JSON list of C-alpha atoms in Angstrom, two decimals:
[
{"chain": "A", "resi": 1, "resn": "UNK", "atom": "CA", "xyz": [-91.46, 58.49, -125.71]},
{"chain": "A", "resi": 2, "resn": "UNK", "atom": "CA", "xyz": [-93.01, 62.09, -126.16]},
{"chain": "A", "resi": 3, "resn": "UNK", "atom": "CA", "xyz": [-95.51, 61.25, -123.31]},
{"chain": "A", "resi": 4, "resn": "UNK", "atom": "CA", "xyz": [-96.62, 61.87, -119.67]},
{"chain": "A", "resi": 5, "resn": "UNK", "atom": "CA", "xyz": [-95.57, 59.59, -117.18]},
{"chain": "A", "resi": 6, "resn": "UNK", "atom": "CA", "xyz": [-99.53, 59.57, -116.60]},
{"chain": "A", "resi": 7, "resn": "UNK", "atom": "CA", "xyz": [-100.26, 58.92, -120.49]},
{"chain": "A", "resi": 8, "resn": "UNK", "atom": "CA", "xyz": [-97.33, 56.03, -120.21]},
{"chain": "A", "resi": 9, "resn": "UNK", "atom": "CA", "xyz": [-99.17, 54.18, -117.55]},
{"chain": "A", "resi": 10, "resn": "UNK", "atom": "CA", "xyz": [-102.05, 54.11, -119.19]},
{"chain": "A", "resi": 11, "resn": "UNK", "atom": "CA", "xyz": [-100.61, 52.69, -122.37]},
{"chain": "A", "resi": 12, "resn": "UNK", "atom": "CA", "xyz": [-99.13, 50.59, -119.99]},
{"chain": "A", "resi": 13, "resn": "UNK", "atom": "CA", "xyz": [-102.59, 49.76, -118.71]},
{"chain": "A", "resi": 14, "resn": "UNK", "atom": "CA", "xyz": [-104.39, 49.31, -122.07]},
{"chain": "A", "resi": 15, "resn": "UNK", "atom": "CA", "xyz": [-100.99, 46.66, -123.20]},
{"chain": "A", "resi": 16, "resn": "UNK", "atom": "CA", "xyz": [-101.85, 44.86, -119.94]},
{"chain": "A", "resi": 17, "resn": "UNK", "atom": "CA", "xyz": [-105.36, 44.19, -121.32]},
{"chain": "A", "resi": 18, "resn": "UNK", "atom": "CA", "xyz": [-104.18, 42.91, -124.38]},
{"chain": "A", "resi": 19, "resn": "UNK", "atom": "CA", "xyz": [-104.97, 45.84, -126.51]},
{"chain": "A", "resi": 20, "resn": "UNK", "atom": "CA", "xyz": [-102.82, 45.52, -129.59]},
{"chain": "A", "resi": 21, "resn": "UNK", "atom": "CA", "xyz": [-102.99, 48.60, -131.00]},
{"chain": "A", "resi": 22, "resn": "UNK", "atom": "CA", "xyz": [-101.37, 50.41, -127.72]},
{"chain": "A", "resi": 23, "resn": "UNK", "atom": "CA", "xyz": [-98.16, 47.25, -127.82]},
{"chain": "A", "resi": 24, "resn": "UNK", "atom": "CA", "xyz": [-97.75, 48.81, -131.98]},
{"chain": "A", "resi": 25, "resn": "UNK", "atom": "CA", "xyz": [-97.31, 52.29, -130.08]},
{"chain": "A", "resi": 26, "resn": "UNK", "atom": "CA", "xyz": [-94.73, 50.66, -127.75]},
{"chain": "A", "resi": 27, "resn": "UNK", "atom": "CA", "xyz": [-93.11, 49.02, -130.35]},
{"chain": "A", "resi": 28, "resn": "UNK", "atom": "CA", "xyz": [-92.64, 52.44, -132.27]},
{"chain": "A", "resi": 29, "resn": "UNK", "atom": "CA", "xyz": [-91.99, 54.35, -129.55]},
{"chain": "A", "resi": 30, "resn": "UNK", "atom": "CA", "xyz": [-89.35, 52.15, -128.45]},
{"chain": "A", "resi": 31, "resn": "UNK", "atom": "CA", "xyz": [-87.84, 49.97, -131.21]},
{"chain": "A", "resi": 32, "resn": "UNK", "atom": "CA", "xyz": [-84.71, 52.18, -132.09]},
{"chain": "A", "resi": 33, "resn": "UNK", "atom": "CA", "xyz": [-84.12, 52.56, -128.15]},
{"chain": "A", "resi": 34, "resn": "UNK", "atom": "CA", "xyz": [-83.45, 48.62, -128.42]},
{"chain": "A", "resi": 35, "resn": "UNK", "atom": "CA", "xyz": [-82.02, 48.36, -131.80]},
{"chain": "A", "resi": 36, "resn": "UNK", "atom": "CA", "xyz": [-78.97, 50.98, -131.04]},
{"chain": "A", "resi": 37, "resn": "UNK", "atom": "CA", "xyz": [-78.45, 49.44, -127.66]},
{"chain": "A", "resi": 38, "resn": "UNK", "atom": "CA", "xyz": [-78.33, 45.95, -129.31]},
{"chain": "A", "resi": 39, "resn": "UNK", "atom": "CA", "xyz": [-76.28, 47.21, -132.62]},
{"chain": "A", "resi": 40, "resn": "UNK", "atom": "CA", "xyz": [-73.69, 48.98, -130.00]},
{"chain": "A", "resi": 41, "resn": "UNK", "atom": "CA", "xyz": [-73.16, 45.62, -128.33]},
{"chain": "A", "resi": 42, "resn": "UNK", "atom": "CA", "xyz": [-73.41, 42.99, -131.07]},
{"chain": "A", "resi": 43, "resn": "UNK", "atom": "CA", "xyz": [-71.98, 44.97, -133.56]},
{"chain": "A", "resi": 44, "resn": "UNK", "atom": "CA", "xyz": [-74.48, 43.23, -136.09]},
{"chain": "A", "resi": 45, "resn": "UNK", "atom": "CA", "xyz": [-77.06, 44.53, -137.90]},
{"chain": "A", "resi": 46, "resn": "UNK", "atom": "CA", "xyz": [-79.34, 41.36, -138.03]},
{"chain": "A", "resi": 47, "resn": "UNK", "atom": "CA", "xyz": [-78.30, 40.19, -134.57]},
{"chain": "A", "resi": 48, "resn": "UNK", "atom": "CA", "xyz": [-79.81, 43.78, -133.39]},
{"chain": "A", "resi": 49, "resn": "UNK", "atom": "CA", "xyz": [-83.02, 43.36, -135.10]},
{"chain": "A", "resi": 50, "resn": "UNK", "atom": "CA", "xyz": [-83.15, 39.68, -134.24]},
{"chain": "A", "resi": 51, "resn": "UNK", "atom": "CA", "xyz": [-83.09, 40.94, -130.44]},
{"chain": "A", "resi": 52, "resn": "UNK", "atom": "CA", "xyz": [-85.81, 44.10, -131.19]},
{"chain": "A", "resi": 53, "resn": "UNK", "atom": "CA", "xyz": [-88.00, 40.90, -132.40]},
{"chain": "A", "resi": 54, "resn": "UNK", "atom": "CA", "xyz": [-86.98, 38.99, -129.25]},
{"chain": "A", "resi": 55, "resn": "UNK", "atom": "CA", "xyz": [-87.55, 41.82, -126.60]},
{"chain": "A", "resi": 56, "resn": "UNK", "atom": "CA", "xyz": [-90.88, 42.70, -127.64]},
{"chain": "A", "resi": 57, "resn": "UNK", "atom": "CA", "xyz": [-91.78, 39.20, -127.95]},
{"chain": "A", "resi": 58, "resn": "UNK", "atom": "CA", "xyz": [-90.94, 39.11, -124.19]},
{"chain": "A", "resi": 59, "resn": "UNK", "atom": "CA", "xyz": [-92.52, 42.19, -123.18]},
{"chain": "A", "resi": 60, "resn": "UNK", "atom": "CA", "xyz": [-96.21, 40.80, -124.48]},
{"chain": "A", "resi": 61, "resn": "UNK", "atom": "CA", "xyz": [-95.51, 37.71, -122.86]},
{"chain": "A", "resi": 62, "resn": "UNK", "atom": "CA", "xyz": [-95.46, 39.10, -119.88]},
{"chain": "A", "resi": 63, "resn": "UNK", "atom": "CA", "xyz": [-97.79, 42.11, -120.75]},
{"chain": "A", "resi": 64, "resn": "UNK", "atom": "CA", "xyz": [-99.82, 41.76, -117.72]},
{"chain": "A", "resi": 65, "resn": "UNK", "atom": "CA", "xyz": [-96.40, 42.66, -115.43]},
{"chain": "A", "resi": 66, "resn": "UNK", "atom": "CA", "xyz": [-96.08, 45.93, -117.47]},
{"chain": "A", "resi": 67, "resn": "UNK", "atom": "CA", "xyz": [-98.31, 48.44, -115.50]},
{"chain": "A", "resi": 68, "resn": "UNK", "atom": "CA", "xyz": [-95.43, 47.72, -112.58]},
{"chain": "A", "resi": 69, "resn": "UNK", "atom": "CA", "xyz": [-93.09, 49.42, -115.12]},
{"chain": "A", "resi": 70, "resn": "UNK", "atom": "CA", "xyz": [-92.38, 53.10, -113.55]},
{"chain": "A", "resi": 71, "resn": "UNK", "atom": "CA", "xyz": [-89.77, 53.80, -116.50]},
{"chain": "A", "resi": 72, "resn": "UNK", "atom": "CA", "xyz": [-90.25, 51.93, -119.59]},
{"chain": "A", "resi": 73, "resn": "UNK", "atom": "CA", "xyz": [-87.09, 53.94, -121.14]},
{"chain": "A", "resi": 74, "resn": "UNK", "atom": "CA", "xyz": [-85.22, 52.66, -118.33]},
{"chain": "A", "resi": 75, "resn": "UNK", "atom": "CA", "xyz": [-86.63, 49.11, -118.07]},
{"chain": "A", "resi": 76, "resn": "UNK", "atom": "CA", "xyz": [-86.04, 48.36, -122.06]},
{"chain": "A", "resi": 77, "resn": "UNK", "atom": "CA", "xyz": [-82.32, 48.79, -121.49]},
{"chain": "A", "resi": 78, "resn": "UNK", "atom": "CA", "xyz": [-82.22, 46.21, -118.96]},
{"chain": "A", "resi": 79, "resn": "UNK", "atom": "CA", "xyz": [-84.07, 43.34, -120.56]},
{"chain": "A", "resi": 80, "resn": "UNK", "atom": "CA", "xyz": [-82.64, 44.05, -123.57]},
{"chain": "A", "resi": 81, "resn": "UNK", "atom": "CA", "xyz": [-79.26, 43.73, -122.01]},
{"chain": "A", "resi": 82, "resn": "UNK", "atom": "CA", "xyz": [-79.79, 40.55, -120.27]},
{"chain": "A", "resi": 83, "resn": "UNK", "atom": "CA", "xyz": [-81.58, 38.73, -123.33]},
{"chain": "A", "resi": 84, "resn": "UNK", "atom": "CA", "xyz": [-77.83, 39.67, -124.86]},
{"chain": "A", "resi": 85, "resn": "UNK", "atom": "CA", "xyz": [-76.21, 38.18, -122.09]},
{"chain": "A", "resi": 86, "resn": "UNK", "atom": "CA", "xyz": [-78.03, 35.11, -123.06]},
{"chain": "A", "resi": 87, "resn": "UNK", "atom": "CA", "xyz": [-77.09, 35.11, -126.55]},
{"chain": "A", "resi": 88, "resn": "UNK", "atom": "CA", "xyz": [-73.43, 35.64, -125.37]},
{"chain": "A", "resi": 89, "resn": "UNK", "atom": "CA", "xyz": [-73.37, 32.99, -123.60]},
{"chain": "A", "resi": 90, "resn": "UNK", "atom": "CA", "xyz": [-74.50, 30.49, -125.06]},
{"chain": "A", "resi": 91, "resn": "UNK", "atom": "CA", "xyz": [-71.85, 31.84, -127.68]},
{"chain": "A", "resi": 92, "resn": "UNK", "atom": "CA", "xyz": [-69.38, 31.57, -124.69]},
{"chain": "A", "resi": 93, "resn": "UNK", "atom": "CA", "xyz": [-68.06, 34.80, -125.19]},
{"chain": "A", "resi": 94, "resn": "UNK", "atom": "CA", "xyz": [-69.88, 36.88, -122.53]},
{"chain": "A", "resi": 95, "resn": "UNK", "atom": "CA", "xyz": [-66.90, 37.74, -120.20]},
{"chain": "A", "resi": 96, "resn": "UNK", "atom": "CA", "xyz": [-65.05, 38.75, -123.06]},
{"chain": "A", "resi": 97, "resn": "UNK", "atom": "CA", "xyz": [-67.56, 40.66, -124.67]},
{"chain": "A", "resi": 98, "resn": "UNK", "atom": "CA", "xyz": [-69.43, 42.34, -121.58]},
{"chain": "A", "resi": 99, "resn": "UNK", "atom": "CA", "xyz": [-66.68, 41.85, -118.69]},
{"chain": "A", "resi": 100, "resn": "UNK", "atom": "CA", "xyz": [-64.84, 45.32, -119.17]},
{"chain": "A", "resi": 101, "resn": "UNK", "atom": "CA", "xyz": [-67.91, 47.22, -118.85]},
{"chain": "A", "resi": 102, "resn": "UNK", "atom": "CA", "xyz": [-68.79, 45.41, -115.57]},
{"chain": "A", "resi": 103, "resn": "UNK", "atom": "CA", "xyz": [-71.50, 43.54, -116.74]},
{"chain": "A", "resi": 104, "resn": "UNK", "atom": "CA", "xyz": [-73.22, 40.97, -114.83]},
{"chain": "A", "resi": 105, "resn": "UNK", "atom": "CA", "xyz": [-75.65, 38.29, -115.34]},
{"chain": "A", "resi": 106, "resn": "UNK", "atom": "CA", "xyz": [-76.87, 38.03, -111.86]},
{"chain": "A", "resi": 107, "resn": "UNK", "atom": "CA", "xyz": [-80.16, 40.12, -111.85]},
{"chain": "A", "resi": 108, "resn": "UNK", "atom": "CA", "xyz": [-82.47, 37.48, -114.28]},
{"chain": "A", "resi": 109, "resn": "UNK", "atom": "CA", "xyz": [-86.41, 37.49, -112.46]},
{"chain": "A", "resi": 110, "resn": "UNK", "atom": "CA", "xyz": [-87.75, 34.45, -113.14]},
{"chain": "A", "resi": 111, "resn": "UNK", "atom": "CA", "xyz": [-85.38, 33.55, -116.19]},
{"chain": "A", "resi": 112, "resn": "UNK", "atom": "CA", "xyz": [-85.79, 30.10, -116.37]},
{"chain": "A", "resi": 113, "resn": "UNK", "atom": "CA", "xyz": [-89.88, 30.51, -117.18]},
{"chain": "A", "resi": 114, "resn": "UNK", "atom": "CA", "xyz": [-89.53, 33.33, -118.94]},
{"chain": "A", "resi": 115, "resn": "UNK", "atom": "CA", "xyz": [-86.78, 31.37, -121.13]},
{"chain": "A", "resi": 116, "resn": "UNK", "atom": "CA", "xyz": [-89.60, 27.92, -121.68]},
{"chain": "A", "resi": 117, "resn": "UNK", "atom": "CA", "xyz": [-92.23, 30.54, -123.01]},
{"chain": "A", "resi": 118, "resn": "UNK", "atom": "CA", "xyz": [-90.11, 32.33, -125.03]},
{"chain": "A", "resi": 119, "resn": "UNK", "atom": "CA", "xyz": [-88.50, 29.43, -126.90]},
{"chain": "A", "resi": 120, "resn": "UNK", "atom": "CA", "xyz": [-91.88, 27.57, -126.72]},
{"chain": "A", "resi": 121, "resn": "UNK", "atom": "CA", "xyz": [-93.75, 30.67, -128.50]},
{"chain": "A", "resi": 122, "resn": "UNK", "atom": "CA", "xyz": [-90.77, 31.26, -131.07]},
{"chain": "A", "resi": 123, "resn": "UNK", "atom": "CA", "xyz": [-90.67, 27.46, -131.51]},
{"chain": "A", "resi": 124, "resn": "UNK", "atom": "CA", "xyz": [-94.67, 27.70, -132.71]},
{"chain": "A", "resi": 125, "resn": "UNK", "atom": "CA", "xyz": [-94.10, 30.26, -134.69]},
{"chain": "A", "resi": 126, "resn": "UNK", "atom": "CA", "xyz": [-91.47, 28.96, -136.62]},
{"chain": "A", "resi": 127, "resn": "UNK", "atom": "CA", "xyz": [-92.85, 25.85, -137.25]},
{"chain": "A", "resi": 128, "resn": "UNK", "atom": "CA", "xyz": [-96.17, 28.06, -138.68]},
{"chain": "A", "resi": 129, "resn": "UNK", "atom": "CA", "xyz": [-93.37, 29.59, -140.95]},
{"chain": "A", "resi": 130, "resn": "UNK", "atom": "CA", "xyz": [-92.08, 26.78, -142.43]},
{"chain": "A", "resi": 131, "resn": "UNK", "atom": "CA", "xyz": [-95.03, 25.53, -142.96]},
{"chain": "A", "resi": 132, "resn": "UNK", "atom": "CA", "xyz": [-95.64, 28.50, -145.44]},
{"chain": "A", "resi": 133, "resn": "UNK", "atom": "CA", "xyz": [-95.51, 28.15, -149.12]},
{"chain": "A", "resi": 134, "resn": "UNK", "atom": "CA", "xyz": [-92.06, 28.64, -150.11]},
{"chain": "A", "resi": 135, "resn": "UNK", "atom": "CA", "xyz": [-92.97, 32.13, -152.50]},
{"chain": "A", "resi": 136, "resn": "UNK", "atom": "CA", "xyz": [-94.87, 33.36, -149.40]},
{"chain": "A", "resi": 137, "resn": "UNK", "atom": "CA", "xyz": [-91.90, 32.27, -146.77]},
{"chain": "A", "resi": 138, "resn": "UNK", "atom": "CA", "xyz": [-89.61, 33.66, -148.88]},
{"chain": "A", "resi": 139, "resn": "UNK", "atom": "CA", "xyz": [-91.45, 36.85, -148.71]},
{"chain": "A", "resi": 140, "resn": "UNK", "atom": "CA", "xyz": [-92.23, 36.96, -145.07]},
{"chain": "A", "resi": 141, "resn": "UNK", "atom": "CA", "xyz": [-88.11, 36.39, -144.36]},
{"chain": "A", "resi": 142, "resn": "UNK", "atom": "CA", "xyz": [-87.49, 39.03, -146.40]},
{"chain": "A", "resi": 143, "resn": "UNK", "atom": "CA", "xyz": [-89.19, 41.35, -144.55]},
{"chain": "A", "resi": 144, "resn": "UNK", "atom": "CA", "xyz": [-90.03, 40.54, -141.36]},
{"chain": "A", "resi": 145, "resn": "UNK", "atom": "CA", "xyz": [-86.16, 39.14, -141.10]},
{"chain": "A", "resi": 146, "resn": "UNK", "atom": "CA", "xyz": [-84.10, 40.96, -143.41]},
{"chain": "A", "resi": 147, "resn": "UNK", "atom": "CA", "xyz": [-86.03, 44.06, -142.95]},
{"chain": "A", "resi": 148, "resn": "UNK", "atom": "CA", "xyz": [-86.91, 44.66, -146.53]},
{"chain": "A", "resi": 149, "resn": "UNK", "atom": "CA", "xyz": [-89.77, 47.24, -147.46]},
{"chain": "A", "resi": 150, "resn": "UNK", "atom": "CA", "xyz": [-92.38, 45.62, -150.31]},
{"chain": "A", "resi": 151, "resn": "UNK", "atom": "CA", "xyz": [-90.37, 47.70, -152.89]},
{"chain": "A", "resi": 152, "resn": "UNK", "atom": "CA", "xyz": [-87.04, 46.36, -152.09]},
{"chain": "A", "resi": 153, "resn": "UNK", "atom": "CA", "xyz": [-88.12, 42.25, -151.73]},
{"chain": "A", "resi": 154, "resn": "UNK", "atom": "CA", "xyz": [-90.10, 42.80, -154.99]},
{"chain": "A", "resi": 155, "resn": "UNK", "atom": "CA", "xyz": [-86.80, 43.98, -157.00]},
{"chain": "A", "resi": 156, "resn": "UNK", "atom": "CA", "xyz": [-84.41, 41.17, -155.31]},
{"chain": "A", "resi": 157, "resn": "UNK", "atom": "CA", "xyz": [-87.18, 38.82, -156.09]},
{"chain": "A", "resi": 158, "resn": "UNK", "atom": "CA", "xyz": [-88.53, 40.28, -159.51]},
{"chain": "A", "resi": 159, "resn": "UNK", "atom": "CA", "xyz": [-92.15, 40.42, -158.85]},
{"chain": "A", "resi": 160, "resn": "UNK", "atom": "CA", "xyz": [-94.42, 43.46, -158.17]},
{"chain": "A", "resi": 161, "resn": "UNK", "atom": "CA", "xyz": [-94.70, 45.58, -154.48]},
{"chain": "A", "resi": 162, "resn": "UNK", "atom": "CA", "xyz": [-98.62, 44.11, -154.93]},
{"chain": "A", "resi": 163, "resn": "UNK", "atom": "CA", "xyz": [-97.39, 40.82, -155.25]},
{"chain": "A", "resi": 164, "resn": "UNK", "atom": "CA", "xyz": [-95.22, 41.04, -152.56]},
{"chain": "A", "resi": 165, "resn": "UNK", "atom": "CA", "xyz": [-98.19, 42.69, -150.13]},
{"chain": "A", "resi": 166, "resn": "UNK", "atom": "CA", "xyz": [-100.63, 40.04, -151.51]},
{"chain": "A", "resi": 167, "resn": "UNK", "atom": "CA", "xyz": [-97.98, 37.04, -150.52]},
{"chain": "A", "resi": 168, "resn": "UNK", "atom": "CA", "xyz": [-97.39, 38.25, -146.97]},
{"chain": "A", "resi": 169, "resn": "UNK", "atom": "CA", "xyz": [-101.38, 39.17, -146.20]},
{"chain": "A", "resi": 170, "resn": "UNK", "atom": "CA", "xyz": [-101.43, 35.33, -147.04]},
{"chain": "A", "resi": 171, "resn": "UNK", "atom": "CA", "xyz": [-98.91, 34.49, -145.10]},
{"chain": "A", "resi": 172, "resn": "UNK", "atom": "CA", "xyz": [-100.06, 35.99, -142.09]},
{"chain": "A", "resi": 173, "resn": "UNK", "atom": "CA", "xyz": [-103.04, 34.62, -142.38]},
{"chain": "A", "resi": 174, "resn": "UNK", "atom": "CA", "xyz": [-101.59, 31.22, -142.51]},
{"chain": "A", "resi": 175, "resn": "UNK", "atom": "CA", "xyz": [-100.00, 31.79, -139.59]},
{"chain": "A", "resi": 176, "resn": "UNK", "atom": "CA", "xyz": [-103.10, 32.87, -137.61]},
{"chain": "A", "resi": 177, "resn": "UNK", "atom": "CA", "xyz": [-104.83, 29.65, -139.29]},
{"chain": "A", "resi": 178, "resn": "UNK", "atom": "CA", "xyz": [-102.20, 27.56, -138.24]},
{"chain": "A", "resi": 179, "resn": "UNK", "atom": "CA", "xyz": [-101.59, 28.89, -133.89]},
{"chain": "A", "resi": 180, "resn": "UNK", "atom": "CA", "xyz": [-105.52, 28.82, -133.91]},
{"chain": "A", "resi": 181, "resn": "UNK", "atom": "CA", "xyz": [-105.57, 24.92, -135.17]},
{"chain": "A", "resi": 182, "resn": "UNK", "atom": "CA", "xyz": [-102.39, 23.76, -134.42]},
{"chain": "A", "resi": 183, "resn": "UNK", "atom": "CA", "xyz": [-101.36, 24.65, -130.71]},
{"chain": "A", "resi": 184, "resn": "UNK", "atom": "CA", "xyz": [-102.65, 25.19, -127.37]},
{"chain": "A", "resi": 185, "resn": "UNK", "atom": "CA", "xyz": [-101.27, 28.58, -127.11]},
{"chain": "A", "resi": 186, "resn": "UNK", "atom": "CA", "xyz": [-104.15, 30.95, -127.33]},
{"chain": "A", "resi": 187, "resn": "UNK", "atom": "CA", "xyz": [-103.59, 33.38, -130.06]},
{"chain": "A", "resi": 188, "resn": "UNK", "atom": "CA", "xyz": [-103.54, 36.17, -127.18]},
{"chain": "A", "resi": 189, "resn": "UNK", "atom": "CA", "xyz": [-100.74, 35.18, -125.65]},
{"chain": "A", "resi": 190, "resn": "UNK", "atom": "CA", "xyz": [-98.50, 35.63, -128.49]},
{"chain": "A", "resi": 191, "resn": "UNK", "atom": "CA", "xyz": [-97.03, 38.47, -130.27]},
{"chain": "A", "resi": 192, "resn": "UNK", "atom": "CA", "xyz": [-99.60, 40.43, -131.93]},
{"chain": "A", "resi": 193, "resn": "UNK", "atom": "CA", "xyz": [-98.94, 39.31, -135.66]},
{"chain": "A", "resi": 194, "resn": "UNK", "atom": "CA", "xyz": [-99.73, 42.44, -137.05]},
{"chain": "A", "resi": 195, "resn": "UNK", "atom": "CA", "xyz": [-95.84, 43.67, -135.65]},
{"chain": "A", "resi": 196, "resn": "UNK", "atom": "CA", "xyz": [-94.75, 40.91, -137.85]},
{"chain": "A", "resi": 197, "resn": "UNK", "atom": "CA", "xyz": [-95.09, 43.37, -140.64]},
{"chain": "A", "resi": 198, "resn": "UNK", "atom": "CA", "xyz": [-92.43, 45.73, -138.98]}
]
């Protein structure tokens, strides 16, 4: 990040507080750090954006920790590491994978909570996905998953970029319907849905 240590805490700061707009800077700032250490590892391009989703998801989960952060380009690496370790093994493969480069899944904090809100947060927000319209979940998967820009889901699925804005404006807002209605998660401790877009 092109910023003061100074300037960083106080993003740092502002995230703590729940400001969204200071996690999208984060997320910008950051995202490729994550992706390229995931894609290096993995060696898959969906698996690497998969865990981008999945970090960040983690990091405003436990936003108000952040401020303790001295060097978030330093930090990333490490949680992003160990949220691979998980995905290796439950794939059984870590040693193989992971073992010549000497790494160890020994220094988790607090894994086993952090593990029940993250699958209990991606669990709600799944289950407000499928409960989309299939046009507008189609949409949503195809970018938020896949990626896509507007332009590209419109040609694979032969309807306009408007179209294709229109559908996932709806979708969001189905999804901010559904966590306010639907769950006892307050809508602050999730994600901030506008990164769903990215």
């Amino acid at each position: 990040m092109e910023k003061g240590l100074s300037d960083e805490r106080v993003l740092l700061e502002k995230i703590a507080g729940g400001d969204e707009d200071a996690f999208r800077v984060l997320f910008n700032a950051y995202r490729n750090l994550v992706y390229t250490y995931a894609l290096r590892i993995l060696q898959s391009k969906d698996a690497a954006e998969d865990v981008v989703q999945d970090v960040f998801l983690k990091l405003w989960l436990k936003k108000h920790d952040l401020p303790e952060i001295s060097v978030v380009d330093a930090y990333l690496p490490i949680v992003t590491r160990n949220h691979i370790l998980k995905i290796l093994r439950r794939k059984g493969i870590e040693t193989q994978t992971l073992g010549a480069a000497g790494q160890h899944p020994n220094d988790y904090h607090n894994e086993t909570q952090d593990l029940i809100e993250y699958n209990d947060t991606k669990r709600i927000l799944e289950h407000a996905i499928d409960k989309l319209p299939p046009r507008q979940q189609m949409v949503y998967r195809l970018c938020h998953r896949e990626g896509l820009s507007y332009d590209e889901a419109a040609l694979r699925l032969g309807i306009s970029s408007l179209t294709v804005k229109t559908h996932m404006q709806q979708a969001l807002r189905s999804i901010r319907h559904f966590l306010k209605n639907n769950t006892d998660v307050g809508i602050s401790s999730l994600l901030p849905l506008s990164l769903l877009l990215l």
